[in-house]
């Protein structure tokens, strides 16, 4: 069984580092032409050239609907219609409920949820015409379980699950499959602030005994982009070493 994505164009948001970068690299290794995107054009171009000759970099602030729509337009102009869309860009602005400011709420909801809505709305037009598409939204286990100090982040990630299921129902008849991947604790810049003690304590609660890697998430995204996943839509794939069962 070999996954071959030759001929597909994939757009991965927030792919200049961390999980997104690994998803972009693995999709490229499977043969897709990948659009790398991040807030900084130079970083995006640098990552694109590192992952493959066919990859291209694009700058976009996903928290702005017009910038998200313009991203899809630029990718479609330069590389062709988007076949695979991975909404990975995300931020945290953690605080206890009483200390959360409106701005903490808005920034997280805009980047994590409205950004995904805007790219899906823009990219699904071409997918509908071609009657083929894969949309993968990177949510989080905290979108399922909730988490103290993360009301804004958990709400955005739970919202992504509702968005995923609604879009899956709306677009299934056009052969557009929409799924979500919910990582647990993954070793990236987002979790780098944890102390060694916190890491050890957390590892002890995870049945597989370790934090995940970006590759653990990227592998599932490549599978969901492939023909081997052609009867799966509207699902949430929890990839967390067994933390949430
Ligand atoms: P990261 O912080 O290392 O990377 C996030 C990426 O999103 C960066 O490339 C950043 O530039 C981009 N980004 C953020 N805001 C943006 C904006 N407004 N416009 C464009 N790009 C923007 O994060 P990491 O850990 O790689 O996370 C990737 C995704 O996985 C996020 O959606 C995160 O919520 C989710 N996740 C991560 C977990 C972890 O343990 N690292 C656990 C569960 C979910």
Tab-separated table of C-alpha atoms and ligand atoms in Angstrom:
chain	number	residue	atom	x	y	z
A	1	UNK	CA	0.000	0.000	0.000
A	2	UNK	CA	1.597	3.219	-1.166
A	3	UNK	CA	-0.057	6.599	-0.925
A	4	UNK	CA	0.334	8.560	-4.146
A	5	UNK	CA	-0.911	12.155	-4.237
A	6	UNK	CA	0.704	13.026	-7.576
A	7	UNK	CA	-1.355	15.648	-9.407
A	8	UNK	CA	-2.993	16.995	-6.251
A	9	UNK	CA	-2.542	20.545	-4.983
A	10	UNK	CA	-2.531	20.819	-1.183
A	11	UNK	CA	-2.795	23.996	0.883
A	12	UNK	CA	-1.682	23.769	4.520
A	13	UNK	CA	-2.284	26.853	6.668
A	14	UNK	CA	0.245	27.711	9.383
A	15	UNK	CA	2.828	25.429	7.809
A	16	UNK	CA	6.006	27.396	8.485
A	17	UNK	CA	6.750	25.347	11.610
A	18	UNK	CA	5.489	22.629	13.955
A	19	UNK	CA	2.709	20.257	12.997
A	20	UNK	CA	1.765	22.212	9.849
A	21	UNK	CA	5.296	22.067	8.492
A	22	UNK	CA	5.414	18.301	8.970
A	23	UNK	CA	1.997	17.875	7.294
A	24	UNK	CA	3.236	19.954	4.343
A	25	UNK	CA	6.459	17.932	4.112
A	26	UNK	CA	4.683	14.561	4.245
A	27	UNK	CA	2.078	15.603	1.647
A	28	UNK	CA	4.951	16.716	-0.613
A	29	UNK	CA	6.769	13.423	-0.026
A	30	UNK	CA	3.582	11.628	-1.130
A	31	UNK	CA	3.702	13.564	-4.436
A	32	UNK	CA	1.364	16.527	-3.824
A	33	UNK	CA	2.289	20.045	-4.884
A	34	UNK	CA	2.106	21.914	-1.610
A	35	UNK	CA	1.277	25.524	-0.813
A	36	UNK	CA	3.038	26.462	2.437
A	37	UNK	CA	1.491	29.410	4.215
A	38	UNK	CA	2.280	31.536	7.227
A	39	UNK	CA	2.185	35.127	8.331
A	40	UNK	CA	5.704	35.812	7.051
A	41	UNK	CA	6.360	35.525	3.296
A	42	UNK	CA	10.114	34.854	3.647
A	43	UNK	CA	9.555	32.029	6.151
A	44	UNK	CA	6.906	30.467	3.924
A	45	UNK	CA	9.187	30.636	0.869
A	46	UNK	CA	12.099	29.172	2.851
A	47	UNK	CA	10.034	26.234	4.152
A	48	UNK	CA	8.566	25.627	0.687
A	49	UNK	CA	12.016	25.378	-0.880
A	50	UNK	CA	13.134	23.026	1.911
A	51	UNK	CA	10.251	20.593	1.393
A	52	UNK	CA	10.362	20.236	-2.384
A	53	UNK	CA	10.850	21.816	-5.780
A	54	UNK	CA	7.099	21.863	-6.452
A	55	UNK	CA	6.163	23.592	-3.181
A	56	UNK	CA	5.435	27.336	-3.044
A	57	UNK	CA	5.230	29.790	-0.146
A	58	UNK	CA	2.370	32.247	0.493
A	59	UNK	CA	1.892	34.906	3.158
A	60	UNK	CA	-1.477	35.206	4.888
A	61	UNK	CA	-2.982	36.334	8.172
A	62	UNK	CA	-5.626	33.654	8.517
A	63	UNK	CA	-7.472	35.638	11.198
A	64	UNK	CA	-8.646	38.016	8.468
A	65	UNK	CA	-11.364	36.583	6.200
A	66	UNK	CA	-10.229	38.686	3.260
A	67	UNK	CA	-6.623	37.568	3.681
A	68	UNK	CA	-7.762	33.918	3.917
A	69	UNK	CA	-9.831	34.258	0.738
A	70	UNK	CA	-6.935	35.999	-1.014
A	71	UNK	CA	-4.649	33.126	0.024
A	72	UNK	CA	-6.851	30.558	-1.719
A	73	UNK	CA	-7.100	32.817	-4.776
A	74	UNK	CA	-3.304	33.213	-5.009
A	75	UNK	CA	-2.689	29.478	-4.607
A	76	UNK	CA	-5.280	28.668	-7.291
A	77	UNK	CA	-3.754	31.235	-9.659
A	78	UNK	CA	-0.161	30.044	-9.172
A	79	UNK	CA	-0.590	26.299	-8.625
A	80	UNK	CA	-4.088	25.294	-9.764
A	81	UNK	CA	-7.251	24.463	-7.823
A	82	UNK	CA	-6.837	23.342	-4.246
A	83	UNK	CA	-7.662	19.625	-3.918
A	84	UNK	CA	-6.545	19.148	-0.315
A	85	UNK	CA	-7.043	21.857	2.308
A	86	UNK	CA	-5.542	21.429	5.764
A	87	UNK	CA	-6.637	24.071	8.271
A	88	UNK	CA	-3.804	23.832	10.746
A	89	UNK	CA	-2.991	27.445	11.730
A	90	UNK	CA	-3.837	28.020	15.354
A	91	UNK	CA	-2.928	30.058	18.400
A	92	UNK	CA	-3.502	29.991	22.153
A	93	UNK	CA	-4.088	32.932	24.513
A	94	UNK	CA	-4.641	31.068	27.763
A	95	UNK	CA	-6.010	32.584	30.926
A	96	UNK	CA	-8.509	31.833	33.643
A	97	UNK	CA	-12.048	32.802	32.683
A	98	UNK	CA	-12.188	35.884	34.902
A	99	UNK	CA	-8.986	37.222	33.374
A	100	UNK	CA	-9.788	36.487	29.736
A	101	UNK	CA	-10.164	39.714	27.786
A	102	UNK	CA	-12.509	40.195	24.838
A	103	UNK	CA	-9.419	40.541	22.689
A	104	UNK	CA	-8.085	37.136	23.879
A	105	UNK	CA	-11.411	35.629	22.881
A	106	UNK	CA	-11.625	37.362	19.496
A	107	UNK	CA	-8.044	36.685	18.415
A	108	UNK	CA	-8.265	32.969	19.188
A	109	UNK	CA	-11.711	32.511	17.637
A	110	UNK	CA	-10.730	34.496	14.535
A	111	UNK	CA	-7.473	32.647	13.914
A	112	UNK	CA	-8.627	29.146	14.837
A	113	UNK	CA	-12.249	29.065	13.684
A	114	UNK	CA	-13.156	31.924	11.377
A	115	UNK	CA	-9.930	31.394	9.405
A	116	UNK	CA	-10.926	27.785	8.705
A	117	UNK	CA	-14.439	28.835	7.695
A	118	UNK	CA	-13.013	31.433	5.286
A	119	UNK	CA	-10.561	29.042	3.571
A	120	UNK	CA	-13.211	26.315	3.299
A	121	UNK	CA	-15.718	28.728	1.766
A	122	UNK	CA	-13.125	29.874	-0.778
A	123	UNK	CA	-11.582	26.491	-1.648
A	124	UNK	CA	-14.790	24.455	-1.767
A	125	UNK	CA	-15.975	26.298	-4.886
A	126	UNK	CA	-13.288	24.659	-7.069
A	127	UNK	CA	-13.647	21.316	-5.263
A	128	UNK	CA	-17.398	21.300	-6.020
A	129	UNK	CA	-16.747	21.947	-9.701
A	130	UNK	CA	-14.239	19.112	-9.906
A	131	UNK	CA	-16.258	16.836	-7.627
A	132	UNK	CA	-13.197	15.948	-5.574
A	133	UNK	CA	-11.884	17.474	-2.383
A	134	UNK	CA	-10.377	16.736	1.001
A	135	UNK	CA	-10.722	19.138	3.903
A	136	UNK	CA	-8.907	18.387	7.149
A	137	UNK	CA	-9.328	20.623	10.189
A	138	UNK	CA	-6.782	20.379	12.982
A	139	UNK	CA	-8.752	20.641	16.194
A	140	UNK	CA	-7.591	19.429	19.639
A	141	UNK	CA	-8.586	16.974	22.338
A	142	UNK	CA	-9.491	19.994	24.472
A	143	UNK	CA	-12.237	20.768	21.945
A	144	UNK	CA	-13.787	17.503	23.184
A	145	UNK	CA	-12.871	17.543	26.872
A	146	UNK	CA	-12.616	21.280	27.643
A	147	UNK	CA	-9.683	22.584	29.711
A	148	UNK	CA	-9.200	24.964	32.620
A	149	UNK	CA	-7.632	28.226	31.456
A	150	UNK	CA	-8.442	27.558	27.807
A	151	UNK	CA	-12.113	28.582	27.434
A	152	UNK	CA	-11.368	30.546	24.260
A	153	UNK	CA	-9.104	27.886	22.715
A	154	UNK	CA	-11.389	24.962	23.632
A	155	UNK	CA	-14.425	26.845	22.253
A	156	UNK	CA	-12.588	27.482	18.975
A	157	UNK	CA	-11.566	23.831	18.692
A	158	UNK	CA	-15.073	22.557	19.593
A	159	UNK	CA	-16.396	24.980	16.978
A	160	UNK	CA	-14.073	23.418	14.407
A	161	UNK	CA	-15.664	20.034	15.120
A	162	UNK	CA	-19.159	21.452	14.471
A	163	UNK	CA	-17.854	23.163	11.334
A	164	UNK	CA	-16.296	19.889	10.153
A	165	UNK	CA	-19.507	17.884	10.572
A	166	UNK	CA	-21.712	20.542	8.963
A	167	UNK	CA	-19.421	20.978	5.961
A	168	UNK	CA	-19.124	17.185	5.668
A	169	UNK	CA	-22.923	16.892	5.393
A	170	UNK	CA	-23.216	19.817	3.006
A	171	UNK	CA	-20.460	18.784	0.597
A	172	UNK	CA	-20.507	14.962	0.696
A	173	UNK	CA	-22.704	14.718	-2.409
A	174	UNK	CA	-19.918	16.477	-4.370
A	175	UNK	CA	-17.342	13.925	-3.192
A	176	UNK	CA	-15.706	16.383	-0.824
A	177	UNK	CA	-14.671	14.646	2.380
A	178	UNK	CA	-14.275	16.735	5.517
A	179	UNK	CA	-12.693	15.384	8.681
A	180	UNK	CA	-11.011	16.685	11.806
A	181	UNK	CA	-7.833	15.518	13.506
A	182	UNK	CA	-7.629	16.125	17.252
A	183	UNK	CA	-4.050	15.997	18.555
A	184	UNK	CA	-3.304	15.446	22.236
A	185	UNK	CA	-0.005	16.823	23.524
A	186	UNK	CA	2.488	17.146	20.695
A	187	UNK	CA	6.140	18.247	20.919
A	188	UNK	CA	6.180	21.631	19.130
A	189	UNK	CA	6.887	25.292	19.921
A	190	UNK	CA	3.325	25.458	21.297
A	191	UNK	CA	4.168	22.972	24.070
A	192	UNK	CA	7.852	23.956	24.451
A	193	UNK	CA	7.088	26.129	27.487
A	194	UNK	CA	6.342	23.038	29.619
A	195	UNK	CA	8.908	22.171	32.280
A	196	UNK	CA	10.580	18.740	32.343
A	197	UNK	CA	8.572	17.861	35.457
A	198	UNK	CA	5.300	18.770	33.706
A	199	UNK	CA	6.385	16.699	30.718
A	200	UNK	CA	7.188	13.652	32.875
A	201	UNK	CA	3.936	13.979	34.805
A	202	UNK	CA	1.978	14.245	31.575
A	203	UNK	CA	3.805	11.294	29.993
A	204	UNK	CA	2.706	9.185	32.963
A	205	UNK	CA	-0.974	9.919	32.177
A	206	UNK	CA	-0.645	8.977	28.500
A	207	UNK	CA	-1.144	5.228	27.898
A	208	UNK	CA	1.527	5.242	25.166
A	209	UNK	CA	3.887	6.915	27.666
A	210	UNK	CA	5.113	9.869	25.626
A	211	UNK	CA	4.091	13.143	24.027
A	212	UNK	CA	3.284	12.868	20.334
A	213	UNK	CA	5.387	14.093	17.429
A	214	UNK	CA	4.323	16.266	14.496
A	215	UNK	CA	4.818	13.165	12.338
A	216	UNK	CA	2.172	11.288	14.365
A	217	UNK	CA	-0.378	13.916	13.233
A	218	UNK	CA	0.934	14.352	9.693
A	219	UNK	CA	0.655	10.618	8.928
A	220	UNK	CA	-3.080	10.680	9.687
A	221	UNK	CA	-3.527	13.755	7.468
A	222	UNK	CA	-1.773	12.038	4.556
A	223	UNK	CA	-4.006	8.982	5.015
A	224	UNK	CA	-7.140	11.178	5.068
A	225	UNK	CA	-5.957	12.860	1.844
A	226	UNK	CA	-5.555	9.535	0.094
A	227	UNK	CA	-7.885	7.205	-1.775
A	228	UNK	CA	-7.666	4.790	1.170
A	229	UNK	CA	-9.916	7.191	3.110
A	230	UNK	CA	-12.555	7.617	0.401
A	231	UNK	CA	-15.463	6.370	2.573
A	232	UNK	CA	-14.732	8.541	5.617
A	233	UNK	CA	-16.313	11.932	6.230
A	234	UNK	CA	-17.490	14.007	9.206
A	235	UNK	CA	-15.225	12.192	11.670
A	236	UNK	CA	-12.876	13.354	14.397
A	237	UNK	CA	-9.629	11.374	14.643
A	238	UNK	CA	-8.157	11.652	18.115
A	239	UNK	CA	-4.364	11.238	17.955
A	240	UNK	CA	-3.205	11.468	21.553
A	241	UNK	CA	-1.461	8.251	22.587
A	242	UNK	CA	-4.667	7.096	24.272
A	243	UNK	CA	-5.038	10.051	26.666
A	244	UNK	CA	-8.762	10.554	25.975
A	245	UNK	CA	-10.822	7.385	25.532
B	1	LIG	P1	2.812	26.268	16.363
B	1	LIG	O1	2.554	27.458	17.210
B	1	LIG	O2	4.150	25.631	16.409
B	1	LIG	O3	2.472	26.599	14.839
B	1	LIG	C1	1.286	27.256	14.489
B	1	LIG	C2	1.392	27.736	13.075
B	1	LIG	O4	0.228	28.534	12.784
B	1	LIG	C3	2.609	28.628	12.854
B	1	LIG	O5	3.156	28.350	11.578
B	1	LIG	C4	2.000	30.030	12.888
B	1	LIG	O6	2.732	30.967	12.133
B	1	LIG	C5	0.650	29.780	12.249
B	1	LIG	N1	-0.313	30.826	12.564
B	1	LIG	C6	-0.752	31.203	13.789
B	1	LIG	N2	-1.600	32.247	13.654
B	1	LIG	C7	-1.687	32.514	12.334
B	1	LIG	C8	-2.389	33.490	11.580
B	1	LIG	N3	-3.156	34.418	12.147
B	1	LIG	N4	-2.250	33.473	10.223
B	1	LIG	C9	-1.462	32.553	9.630
B	1	LIG	N5	-0.764	31.623	10.292
B	1	LIG	C10	-0.871	31.609	11.635
B	1	LIG	O7	1.661	25.248	16.713
B	1	LIG	P2	1.573	23.666	16.555
B	1	LIG	O8	1.829	23.057	17.869
B	1	LIG	O9	2.322	23.201	15.370
B	1	LIG	O10	-0.007	23.532	16.301
B	1	LIG	C11	-0.578	23.382	15.008
B	1	LIG	C12	-2.068	23.153	15.181
B	1	LIG	O11	-2.284	22.008	15.994
B	1	LIG	C13	-2.785	24.310	15.872
B	1	LIG	O12	-4.057	24.501	15.292
B	1	LIG	C14	-2.921	23.822	17.302
B	1	LIG	O13	-4.023	24.414	17.958
B	1	LIG	C15	-3.133	22.329	17.075
B	1	LIG	N6	-2.813	21.514	18.247
B	1	LIG	C16	-1.530	21.473	18.742
B	1	LIG	C17	-1.247	20.700	19.856
B	1	LIG	C18	0.126	20.603	20.448
B	1	LIG	O14	0.268	19.929	21.481
B	1	LIG	N7	1.165	21.205	19.856
B	1	LIG	C19	-2.308	19.935	20.526
B	1	LIG	C20	-3.593	20.036	19.909
B	1	LIG	C21	-3.815	20.815	18.802
